[in-house]
């Protein structure tokens, strides 16, 4: 799938940063607003799929190859399980929330009831949101990118 | 009438009857059947997990194993796609 | 549950069923993919009306954008029209 016309490329150039900002906002504020790692990652991967449609998969493959994206996905999965196992070490159970109420990173406890949003709350939930976000971004983008590239060439080698 | 058509009509009728009688068993909107776990999570999510978003605290803390399974599903999907569309030497 | 809530619910659900019927009945697969994206977007709106914004965001991102992109890529690799 080669690149499309100049109008599409200009529209994508304008829309791509806005999509990135919105998706990363949904990931970063996953413990305060609706959304989280999976939803924000899907939004960011949609923006990357827009780049694939507008510029062609061969051009995207020159910038980043699928082995690096696969590595990013593994990093996200390992980070998620690592945070869960740290709960086993510092707390008592698997997926234990050892940072909540400890006054360390993300350790503030909000008052019970309807309160204002404080970013420094949530314990391990923001860390898990970041890990799952990286995993979902890389995973969904590598699926779209590899399928687009494999359908655009007949016999693809190196 | 073919044999396959008769079988399809019978199976469709059975499934339709089950769906029709399950309509009367649906609880009304906004009134769940069992409320013990819901009340516990709504009352204690701000003290126990320290966040204002009850849905995220349920997904990542109370029900962390489900999210681990979801991550495994995504990993398996990516591994399968990369295996099917691998580079042919 | 107010009256306008019920009316919006019924309209969105009927439009969802109509969009999915169009997606099934069309012979042009590219138009069927677009109809499926419209169905997914209406389903996301229905989730939002039912006060589940998390599911609505996930449905709009995955169902309306990524799965449509994957289906269109698959159509581009094969044929555009469905055989009789």
mmCIF file of N, CA, C and O in Angstrom, chain A residues 35-81:
data_model
loop_
_atom_site.group_PDB
_atom_site.id
_atom_site.type_symbol
_atom_site.label_atom_id
_atom_site.label_comp_id
_atom_site.label_asym_id
_atom_site.label_seq_id
_atom_site.Cartn_x
_atom_site.Cartn_y
_atom_site.Cartn_z
ATOM 1 N N UNK A 35 -11.317 5.182 31.257
ATOM 2 C CA UNK A 35 -10.242 4.771 30.360
ATOM 3 C C UNK A 35 -9.177 4.062 31.150
ATOM 4 O O UNK A 35 -9.360 3.724 32.308
ATOM 5 N N UNK A 36 -8.062 3.823 30.513
ATOM 6 C CA UNK A 36 -6.983 3.104 31.159
ATOM 7 C C UNK A 36 -5.961 2.693 30.121
ATOM 8 O O UNK A 36 -5.891 3.278 29.045
ATOM 9 N N UNK A 37 -5.191 1.691 30.458
ATOM 10 C CA UNK A 37 -4.124 1.272 29.558
ATOM 11 C C UNK A 37 -4.637 0.739 28.242
ATOM 12 O O UNK A 37 -4.145 1.103 27.175
ATOM 13 N N UNK A 38 -5.653 -0.128 28.304
ATOM 14 C CA UNK A 38 -6.124 -0.753 27.066
ATOM 15 C C UNK A 38 -6.789 0.266 26.147
ATOM 16 O O UNK A 38 -6.501 0.309 24.942
ATOM 17 N N UNK A 39 -7.649 1.133 26.710
ATOM 18 C CA UNK A 39 -8.375 2.087 25.881
ATOM 19 C C UNK A 39 -7.435 3.117 25.264
ATOM 20 O O UNK A 39 -7.507 3.409 24.059
ATOM 21 N N UNK A 40 -6.528 3.668 26.074
ATOM 22 C CA UNK A 40 -5.580 4.645 25.544
ATOM 23 C C UNK A 40 -4.646 4.031 24.523
ATOM 24 O O UNK A 40 -4.315 4.658 23.508
ATOM 25 N N UNK A 41 -4.228 2.786 24.770
ATOM 26 C CA UNK A 41 -3.372 2.106 23.803
ATOM 27 C C UNK A 41 -4.080 1.876 22.488
ATOM 28 O O UNK A 41 -3.475 1.989 21.415
ATOM 29 N N UNK A 42 -5.385 1.573 22.547
ATOM 30 C CA UNK A 42 -6.147 1.394 21.310
ATOM 31 C C UNK A 42 -6.244 2.705 20.547
ATOM 32 O O UNK A 42 -6.150 2.719 19.307
ATOM 33 N N UNK A 43 -6.396 3.837 21.274
ATOM 34 C CA UNK A 43 -6.470 5.141 20.592
ATOM 35 C C UNK A 43 -5.143 5.469 19.919
ATOM 36 O O UNK A 43 -5.100 5.891 18.762
ATOM 37 N N UNK A 44 -4.020 5.261 20.629
ATOM 38 C CA UNK A 44 -2.708 5.557 20.048
ATOM 39 C C UNK A 44 -2.428 4.646 18.858
ATOM 40 O O UNK A 44 -1.897 5.089 17.825
ATOM 41 N N UNK A 45 -2.810 3.363 18.973
ATOM 42 C CA UNK A 45 -2.598 2.447 17.851
ATOM 43 C C UNK A 45 -3.466 2.833 16.660
ATOM 44 O O UNK A 45 -3.064 2.637 15.508
ATOM 45 N N UNK A 46 -4.653 3.423 16.911
ATOM 46 C CA UNK A 46 -5.467 3.920 15.805
ATOM 47 C C UNK A 46 -4.767 5.054 15.073
ATOM 48 O O UNK A 46 -4.794 5.120 13.831
ATOM 49 N N UNK A 47 -4.122 5.960 15.832
ATOM 50 C CA UNK A 47 -3.366 7.024 15.195
ATOM 51 C C UNK A 47 -2.217 6.483 14.364
ATOM 52 O O UNK A 47 -1.943 6.968 13.253
ATOM 53 N N UNK A 48 -1.531 5.459 14.875
ATOM 54 C CA UNK A 48 -0.432 4.856 14.117
ATOM 55 C C UNK A 48 -0.948 4.156 12.864
ATOM 56 O O UNK A 48 -0.291 4.186 11.810
ATOM 57 N N UNK A 49 -2.160 3.537 12.963
ATOM 58 C CA UNK A 49 -2.752 2.907 11.778
ATOM 59 C C UNK A 49 -3.099 3.961 10.734
ATOM 60 O O UNK A 49 -3.019 3.716 9.526
ATOM 61 N N UNK A 50 -3.474 5.159 11.192
ATOM 62 C CA UNK A 50 -3.724 6.280 10.270
ATOM 63 C C UNK A 50 -2.457 6.631 9.499
ATOM 64 O O UNK A 50 -2.501 6.879 8.289
ATOM 65 N N UNK A 51 -1.314 6.650 10.192
ATOM 66 C CA UNK A 51 -0.028 6.896 9.528
ATOM 67 C C UNK A 51 0.249 5.812 8.483
ATOM 68 O O UNK A 51 0.691 6.095 7.362
ATOM 69 N N UNK A 52 -0.044 4.553 8.836
ATOM 70 C CA UNK A 52 0.186 3.448 7.891
ATOM 71 C C UNK A 52 -0.665 3.633 6.637
ATOM 72 O O UNK A 52 -0.211 3.439 5.513
ATOM 73 N N UNK A 53 -1.945 4.039 6.819
ATOM 74 C CA UNK A 53 -2.831 4.228 5.668
ATOM 75 C C UNK A 53 -2.341 5.374 4.796
ATOM 76 O O UNK A 53 -2.308 5.283 3.566
ATOM 77 N N UNK A 54 -1.903 6.481 5.402
ATOM 78 C CA UNK A 54 -1.578 7.660 4.612
ATOM 79 C C UNK A 54 -0.227 7.545 3.934
ATOM 80 O O UNK A 54 -0.076 7.929 2.770
ATOM 81 N N UNK A 55 0.776 7.030 4.626
ATOM 82 C CA UNK A 55 2.137 7.054 4.091
ATOM 83 C C UNK A 55 2.573 5.733 3.479
ATOM 84 O O UNK A 55 3.636 5.656 2.895
ATOM 85 N N UNK A 56 1.788 4.679 3.657
ATOM 86 C CA UNK A 56 2.191 3.401 3.093
ATOM 87 C C UNK A 56 3.037 2.612 4.062
ATOM 88 O O UNK A 56 3.818 3.154 4.825
ATOM 89 N N UNK A 57 2.866 1.278 4.031
ATOM 90 C CA UNK A 57 3.548 0.461 5.031
ATOM 91 C C UNK A 57 5.037 0.328 4.759
ATOM 92 O O UNK A 57 5.816 0.102 5.671
ATOM 93 N N UNK A 58 5.441 0.495 3.490
ATOM 94 C CA UNK A 58 6.880 0.407 3.215
ATOM 95 C C UNK A 58 7.639 1.559 3.856
ATOM 96 O O UNK A 58 8.724 1.378 4.403
ATOM 97 N N UNK A 59 7.034 2.758 3.816
ATOM 98 C CA UNK A 59 7.684 3.906 4.444
ATOM 99 C C UNK A 59 7.757 3.729 5.948
ATOM 100 O O UNK A 59 8.772 4.066 6.577
ATOM 101 N N UNK A 60 6.695 3.177 6.558
ATOM 102 C CA UNK A 60 6.708 2.983 8.004
ATOM 103 C C UNK A 60 7.730 1.916 8.386
ATOM 104 O O UNK A 60 8.395 2.012 9.408
ATOM 105 N N UNK A 61 7.869 0.890 7.514
ATOM 106 C CA UNK A 61 8.829 -0.161 7.811
ATOM 107 C C UNK A 61 10.258 0.343 7.782
ATOM 108 O O UNK A 61 11.137 -0.239 8.424
ATOM 109 N N UNK A 62 10.506 1.448 7.027
ATOM 110 C CA UNK A 62 11.860 2.008 7.059
ATOM 111 C C UNK A 62 12.132 2.673 8.402
ATOM 112 O O UNK A 62 13.273 2.737 8.854
ATOM 113 N N UNK A 63 11.081 3.215 9.044
ATOM 114 C CA UNK A 63 11.287 3.913 10.310
ATOM 115 C C UNK A 63 11.439 2.930 11.473
ATOM 116 O O UNK A 63 12.272 3.110 12.344
ATOM 117 N N UNK A 64 10.583 1.912 11.513
ATOM 118 C CA UNK A 64 10.609 0.994 12.657
ATOM 119 C C UNK A 64 10.232 -0.386 12.136
ATOM 120 O O UNK A 64 9.329 -0.520 11.325
ATOM 121 N N UNK A 65 10.969 -1.406 12.545
ATOM 122 C CA UNK A 65 10.621 -2.741 12.070
ATOM 123 C C UNK A 65 9.885 -3.508 13.150
ATOM 124 O O UNK A 65 9.767 -3.057 14.284
ATOM 125 N N UNK A 66 9.378 -4.684 12.748
ATOM 126 C CA UNK A 66 8.438 -5.334 13.653
ATOM 127 C C UNK A 66 9.138 -6.022 14.808
ATOM 128 O O UNK A 66 8.508 -6.297 15.828
ATOM 129 N N UNK A 67 10.437 -6.265 14.693
ATOM 130 C CA UNK A 67 11.137 -6.887 15.815
ATOM 131 C C UNK A 67 11.223 -5.934 16.994
ATOM 132 O O UNK A 67 11.068 -6.328 18.147
ATOM 133 N N UNK A 68 11.440 -4.632 16.669
ATOM 134 C CA UNK A 68 11.526 -3.656 17.757
ATOM 135 C C UNK A 68 10.176 -3.490 18.447
ATOM 136 O O UNK A 68 10.088 -3.405 19.670
ATOM 137 N N UNK A 69 9.091 -3.467 17.638
ATOM 138 C CA UNK A 69 7.755 -3.355 18.230
ATOM 139 C C UNK A 69 7.427 -4.579 19.084
ATOM 140 O O UNK A 69 6.818 -4.457 20.157
ATOM 141 N N UNK A 70 7.846 -5.749 18.612
ATOM 142 C CA UNK A 70 7.623 -6.965 19.399
ATOM 143 C C UNK A 70 8.376 -6.905 20.714
ATOM 144 O O UNK A 70 7.883 -7.347 21.764
ATOM 145 N N UNK A 71 9.594 -6.313 20.677
ATOM 146 C CA UNK A 71 10.354 -6.139 21.913
ATOM 147 C C UNK A 71 9.632 -5.207 22.884
ATOM 148 O O UNK A 71 9.583 -5.461 24.094
ATOM 149 N N UNK A 72 9.050 -4.120 22.326
ATOM 150 C CA UNK A 72 8.291 -3.211 23.187
ATOM 151 C C UNK A 72 7.114 -3.925 23.846
ATOM 152 O O UNK A 72 6.813 -3.707 25.021
ATOM 153 N N UNK A 73 6.441 -4.782 23.086
ATOM 154 C CA UNK A 73 5.305 -5.494 23.650
ATOM 155 C C UNK A 73 5.736 -6.426 24.774
ATOM 156 O O UNK A 73 5.096 -6.516 25.815
ATOM 157 N N UNK A 74 6.894 -7.090 24.561
ATOM 158 C CA UNK A 74 7.393 -7.965 25.631
ATOM 159 C C UNK A 74 7.789 -7.162 26.853
ATOM 160 O O UNK A 74 7.573 -7.605 27.991
ATOM 161 N N UNK A 75 8.356 -5.951 26.624
ATOM 162 C CA UNK A 75 8.728 -5.104 27.772
ATOM 163 C C UNK A 75 7.491 -4.734 28.588
ATOM 164 O O UNK A 75 7.503 -4.773 29.824
ATOM 165 N N UNK A 76 6.396 -4.404 27.892
ATOM 166 C CA UNK A 76 5.162 -4.072 28.597
ATOM 167 C C UNK A 76 4.630 -5.240 29.405
ATOM 168 O O UNK A 76 4.255 -5.076 30.569
ATOM 169 N N UNK A 77 4.630 -6.435 28.811
ATOM 170 C CA UNK A 77 4.122 -7.604 29.536
ATOM 171 C C UNK A 77 4.978 -7.950 30.725
ATOM 172 O O UNK A 77 4.461 -8.248 31.818
ATOM 173 N N UNK A 78 6.306 -7.872 30.553
ATOM 174 C CA UNK A 78 7.207 -8.204 31.671
ATOM 175 C C UNK A 78 7.077 -7.174 32.782
ATOM 176 O O UNK A 78 7.096 -7.521 33.975
ATOM 177 N N UNK A 79 6.903 -5.892 32.403
ATOM 178 C CA UNK A 79 6.712 -4.865 33.427
ATOM 179 C C UNK A 79 5.442 -5.073 34.224
ATOM 180 O O UNK A 79 5.428 -4.918 35.448
ATOM 181 N N UNK A 80 4.379 -5.474 33.529
ATOM 182 C CA UNK A 80 3.098 -5.737 34.216
ATOM 183 C C UNK A 80 3.241 -6.863 35.228
ATOM 184 O O UNK A 80 2.846 -6.730 36.394
ATOM 185 N N UNK A 81 3.855 -7.970 34.798
ATOM 186 C CA UNK A 81 4.000 -9.100 35.716
ATOM 187 C C UNK A 81 4.988 -8.763 36.829
ATOM 188 O O UNK A 81 4.842 -9.218 37.970
#
